[in-house]
Amino acid sequence: MLNCAVVGATGYTGAELVKILLRHPRVNLVALTTRQVTSIPLQNLIPGISKKNSLEVRKFSFPEIQQKADVVFLALPHTEAMDLSAKFLRVGKIVIDLSADFRLRSSAVYEKWYGVKHQAKRLLPKAVYGLPELYRDKIRKADLIANPGCYPTAACLGIAPLVKDGLVELDSIVVDAKSGVTGAGKKLNPATQFCEVDENFYAYKVGRHQHTPEMEQVLSEAAGTDVRLTFVPHLLPLRRGILATIYLKKRAGVRASKVRESFEQAYGDEPFVRVLPDGEFPTLQKVQETNFCEIGFTSDPGSDTLIVVTAIDNLVKGASGQAVQNLNVRAGFPEEEGLLR
Amino acid sequence: MLNCAVVGATGYTGAELVKILLRHPRVNLVALTTRQVTSIPLQNLIPGISKKNSLEVRKFSFPEIQQKADVVFLALPHTEAMDLSAKFLRVGKIVIDLSADFRLRSSAVYEKWYGVKHQAKRLLPKAVYGLPELYRDKIRKADLIANPGCYPTAACLGIAPLVKDGLVELDSIVVDAKSGVTGAGKKLNPATQFCEVDENFYAYKVGRHQHTPEMEQVLSEAAGTDVRLTFVPHLLPLRRGILATIYLKKRAGVRASKVRESFEQAYGDEPFVRVLPDGEFPTLQKVQETNFCEIGFTSDPGSDTLIVVTAIDNLVKGASGQAVQNLNVRAGFPEEEGLLR
Amino acid sequence: MLNCAVVGATGYTGAELVKILLRHPRVNLVALTTRQVTSIPLQNLIPGISKKNSLEVRKFSFPEIQQKADVVFLALPHTEAMDLSAKFLRVGKIVIDLSADFRLRSSAVYEKWYGVKHQAKRLLPKAVYGLPELYRDKIRKADLIANPGCYPTAACLGIAPLVKDGLVELDSIVVDAKSGVTGAGKKLNPATQFCEVDENFYAYKVGRHQHTPEMEQVLSEAAGTDVRLTFVPHLLPLRRGILATIYLKKRAGVRASKVRESFEQAYGDEPFVRVLPDGEFPTLQKVQETNFCEIGFTSDPGSDTLIVVTAIDNLVKGASGQAVQNLNVRAGFPEEEGLLR
Amino acid sequence: MLNCAVVGATGYTGAELVKILLRHPRVNLVALTTRQVTSIPLQNLIPGISKKNSLEVRKFSFPEIQQKADVVFLALPHTEAMDLSAKFLRVGKIVIDLSADFRLRSSAVYEKWYGVKHQAKRLLPKAVYGLPELYRDKIRKADLIANPGCYPTAACLGIAPLVKDGLVELDSIVVDAKSGVTGAGKKLNPATQFCEVDENFYAYKVGRHQHTPEMEQVLSEAAGTDVRLTFVPHLLPLRRGILATIYLKKRAGVRASKVRESFEQAYGDEPFVRVLPDGEFPTLQKVQETNFCEIGFTSDPGSDTLIVVTAIDNLVKGASGQAVQNLNVRAGFPEEEGLLR
């Protein structure tokens, strides 16, 4: 049994993480904390818990976590994890950080896209990007795991094998992604009031979303050379899920069958990536409340465009489920533990 | 006052058309018909009508319409309009057909994409494509107006000026479109049952939607040469609206300012196209229940990709509102008549 | 032409009012104001307006409205209308107040339920409750019209004829009402964030909603004696509409046919109340974006309970449409003017 | 380990049952069947299952189930379970029937409300009504368990203690219930097409829903005398959940504190009923995807009306979760097994 703490347990991501960990047979939840002052019975936060469960979300206390936990999950807004991560690492904890703070290798890129100074640059080289399908071996030994963004997870899983295997051009990738509203977090926001979202749909941060460099970093590492892409996110009038429609140019001479081979080779043994048969494409309902990424694809008839569609649950494979998958990899647990129906 | 008949008044498109025409100050609704046997008080079909209104939707009768109407709107499923159009034209009516039957100039292309034989090929050369922003002069004199598809309206308005002005490559256009459920029509369908659509989202007919050749025809005519594009439609969990996110490659040497110039020149005087200021993009809520198309655009930083986002209401500018706009053009009425708040 | 001003034009109610008045053939919109500092083009607020329309919502200015307007609509939060109403009345304006400030005849009751001091008690006797179906004659001569609350409109129209005609017991009326989210106003509120409302439903202010005394006042006046009722409102995951399911005990000896007679007599000539045939009940879709109230009813088999279901659009018949109906009554215009399809 | 079969595994209820049983530590799923001919991989039906899971839903075969299963769950439409239940009982199986066929003790009442002949009347005396909070002792020994309807579960849990303890009048109970769309089943239906439900709300089968006699039977047994109630169901634009707002008349002299005592005594030790503190009321989000029933209540100020609000997930506590709870009771498993987070 591994003793785990969740710092920031009341946001959408934190609560989802607690929900998953509650059911994990090898995890002991030793501390759930929030920056809010009062303590909250976990039963008020998460539906479906036994009336006899006495767990509480309590005010954050470093000494308490230091004493009790082996692994610390940080589910905090960007920038708030930097300092804490360093402190927990210093006292020997494994840190799985769900914020963006340690995902980008370059602090300059981070500072450009997030508009704030990076306060823990020296930790960046130690951080491992927690996308198990691409970085599993490094995650096994990492003490600081930077859990990927939701959009980069959906996009990179649909693109990485293709750029790695040299099947597509690297200068004309388009990711048109659509996300549910939990992706925006629980913060009070006029744009996410019900009457503004319901029966509505729109693109936002067009070509300027901060997840763009994260995708480019992952894909460049997969390709072994620079990859640039165009990324446009949209807001869907629903709670959970990201669907990414990805447009790529096949390289000259690449046969259609190569694409399936590439995906099958990359994901045939992956527990949480499902490559769909020809003619099938993912839906959000098929991945909601699961840690799966589903991938469908086709060649556009009469052009050299390849269309790849991926879907994940932004709170699970796009955040908390992936964090638990990373925990399983790091702890040497079976990778599906706690993450299946 | 023009005497108008609506054939097929009980579908989503037909009912929307009746709603708009009821308010049109120069239109007299002389016949509303359906293939269903019994007559229906219009009050049961359309909310908000005066209790004293005695209009009914009645069983279709050719002689009745022949006698009473000057203009016949056909809001029927594909293939059902072919024969009727010919008959109404023969007796001197102006026909505005909201189906796909007369949109494609080539019956071969029609038969390939719709999978049925075209029964009225000799009318195809007479049909005028009813997108006033591009074909206004021809519409003024047309007796058979082929009202555009919803997706082609949203896509072509966002692309046509750019291909006409030579600003973008013609072989790498991507249209990623998202539509509300009314676009699927009122027909009973397992895929559009509430529980299958609610909190769901997915792509369908990926790269194979029958509106693709319609877009290519319009854009090829605008460009003066062949245009090919990749089109992927998606189903949104909401009732009304299409948002199209369009990706284009700027031609070498084209400055960003040229794009705005092109749109402003094309649409500055258009009553129903709004080109948004830099940094603004359309939302479905801003166009629902209106005949407007809103267009926002930006250059992707650090690549030569141009991103154009357009939005319309699929039942208004994408169908019935545009049909009334065509009526106004054809009849010499002010083009906004009956189509504003 | 009547010159009208709307004070508070940017809330859901205010914007809906402007939408309706824009289309009113006998109204001239001379001033649209907001407490927000900057001016906003009306085109940004209301979809579907002509590109040539140059109306703006501007900062409130008493002298400007005093000079230009004959009628002033106040669409402000409770308490903010008290002082202004007095000032506008003093300079001879007709005031139609959409807040709750002048609906209750007793300042003591107001102060108990709204928790604030009433600042304009001496105006209360002049205020006329603007439910035309019950108070039309008084509205014709009123200078201060208190536009009814949305829930009271839905409830009272379904109950008033029955209590007036002595058909039901007065001590056991239950109003179980369900409202869309626009009823909560545009104010930023954690409870109306999308993720809290979507796929959710609940009762709120159970037995304690401030619209209770308003219903009791109206029904007591209709009955000629004290009426008490139990009122429970609920929040629906949709934008517009109120559906009220009302449970009443028939008085001993009252035949079922009397109920229909009572409703028909009360509403047969009413332009905006539709009494449905036996076996039909209203739906929100049938009344959304209209000024109609639809009423269906049935006797519970095997008990003396009468079930009445009413539906309105909370922003139209429940607020702004009713305000315009009141304007029409007061100004001697045809009552349907500007309020039909 | 108990060997269980699910007959009718592809409907909403059946699939939910499979989802729950998959996670149950003491259950072995030995057969999942459907009336549809072809077999379906369970992975296609239920999201989140391991890629290695090879379970299939197959065509129904009596001998196969006879041979393999100890317990048979029937998740079939009404009337289809009658014959099968008899056959499975005859060969010694425990039958948990999720249809309405064995819920009503009187075949005459069944035939009146369901409009069909009862084909297995002689089994009715053996059937035990599967609401564990009221019939636990009988369920422990039952071989035919009639799993309750969704509305009766929500209503009876909110009323039974009060009628049992003599706190309320028995002739004036009103149940105003609101259900998500999964309650209507998966059958193709014009009324449950997305565009008819989305942004809509209405009452249906007003005073005439077939769950009425089921509620009256349960409550009459709890009261020890005849109980009559008025029941009006409504359709919510969401997938899962029932919220029932219940209006009762307190008997003369009953103090408010008695109500809490009654609920606490009835449900204090119940694993799946949560009685909320004063001033709190349930929401659908708090019970969705759980087997809990939450109950809030208050006295209407200034009348003798008691307002009780209950909420359940119609597919879990209202159907499949309750079926598993019944299994746990019958098999002597801990009652929460497989039913918590």
Coordinates of C-alpha atoms in Angstrom, one line a residue, chain D residues 29 39 42 50 55 64 69 83 85 117 123 153 155 164 168 187 189 192 194 254 256 277 281 298 315 329 331:
Chain D
L29 CA -20.7 -12.7 -15.1
S39 CA -23.1 -11.0 -30.6
L42 CA -18.9 -5.9 -24.2
S50 CA -10.0 -3.5 -20.4
L55 CA -16.9 -10.8 -22.6
E64 CA -26.8 -21.9 -21.5
A69 CA -26.0 -19.2 -13.7
D83 CA -42.9 -16.5 -18.9
S85 CA -39.3 -15.9 -14.8
K117 CA -53.2 -9.8 -19.5
L123 CA -46.2 -16.5 -9.2
T153 CA -38.3 4.2 -5.3
A155 CA -41.4 8.5 -3.9
K164 CA -45.9 4.3 8.9
V168 CA -49.3 12.7 7.8
K187 CA -36.6 2.5 -27.8
N189 CA -39.3 7.5 -30.0
T192 CA -37.2 11.6 -27.1
F194 CA -32.8 15.4 -29.1
V254 CA -47.6 16.6 14.9
A256 CA -41.9 19.3 13.2
P277 CA -29.6 18.4 7.6
F281 CA -32.0 19.6 -0.2
T298 CA -39.0 21.3 5.6
L315 CA -30.6 3.8 -13.5
V329 CA -29.3 -8.9 0.6
A331 CA -26.9 -13.7 -1.0

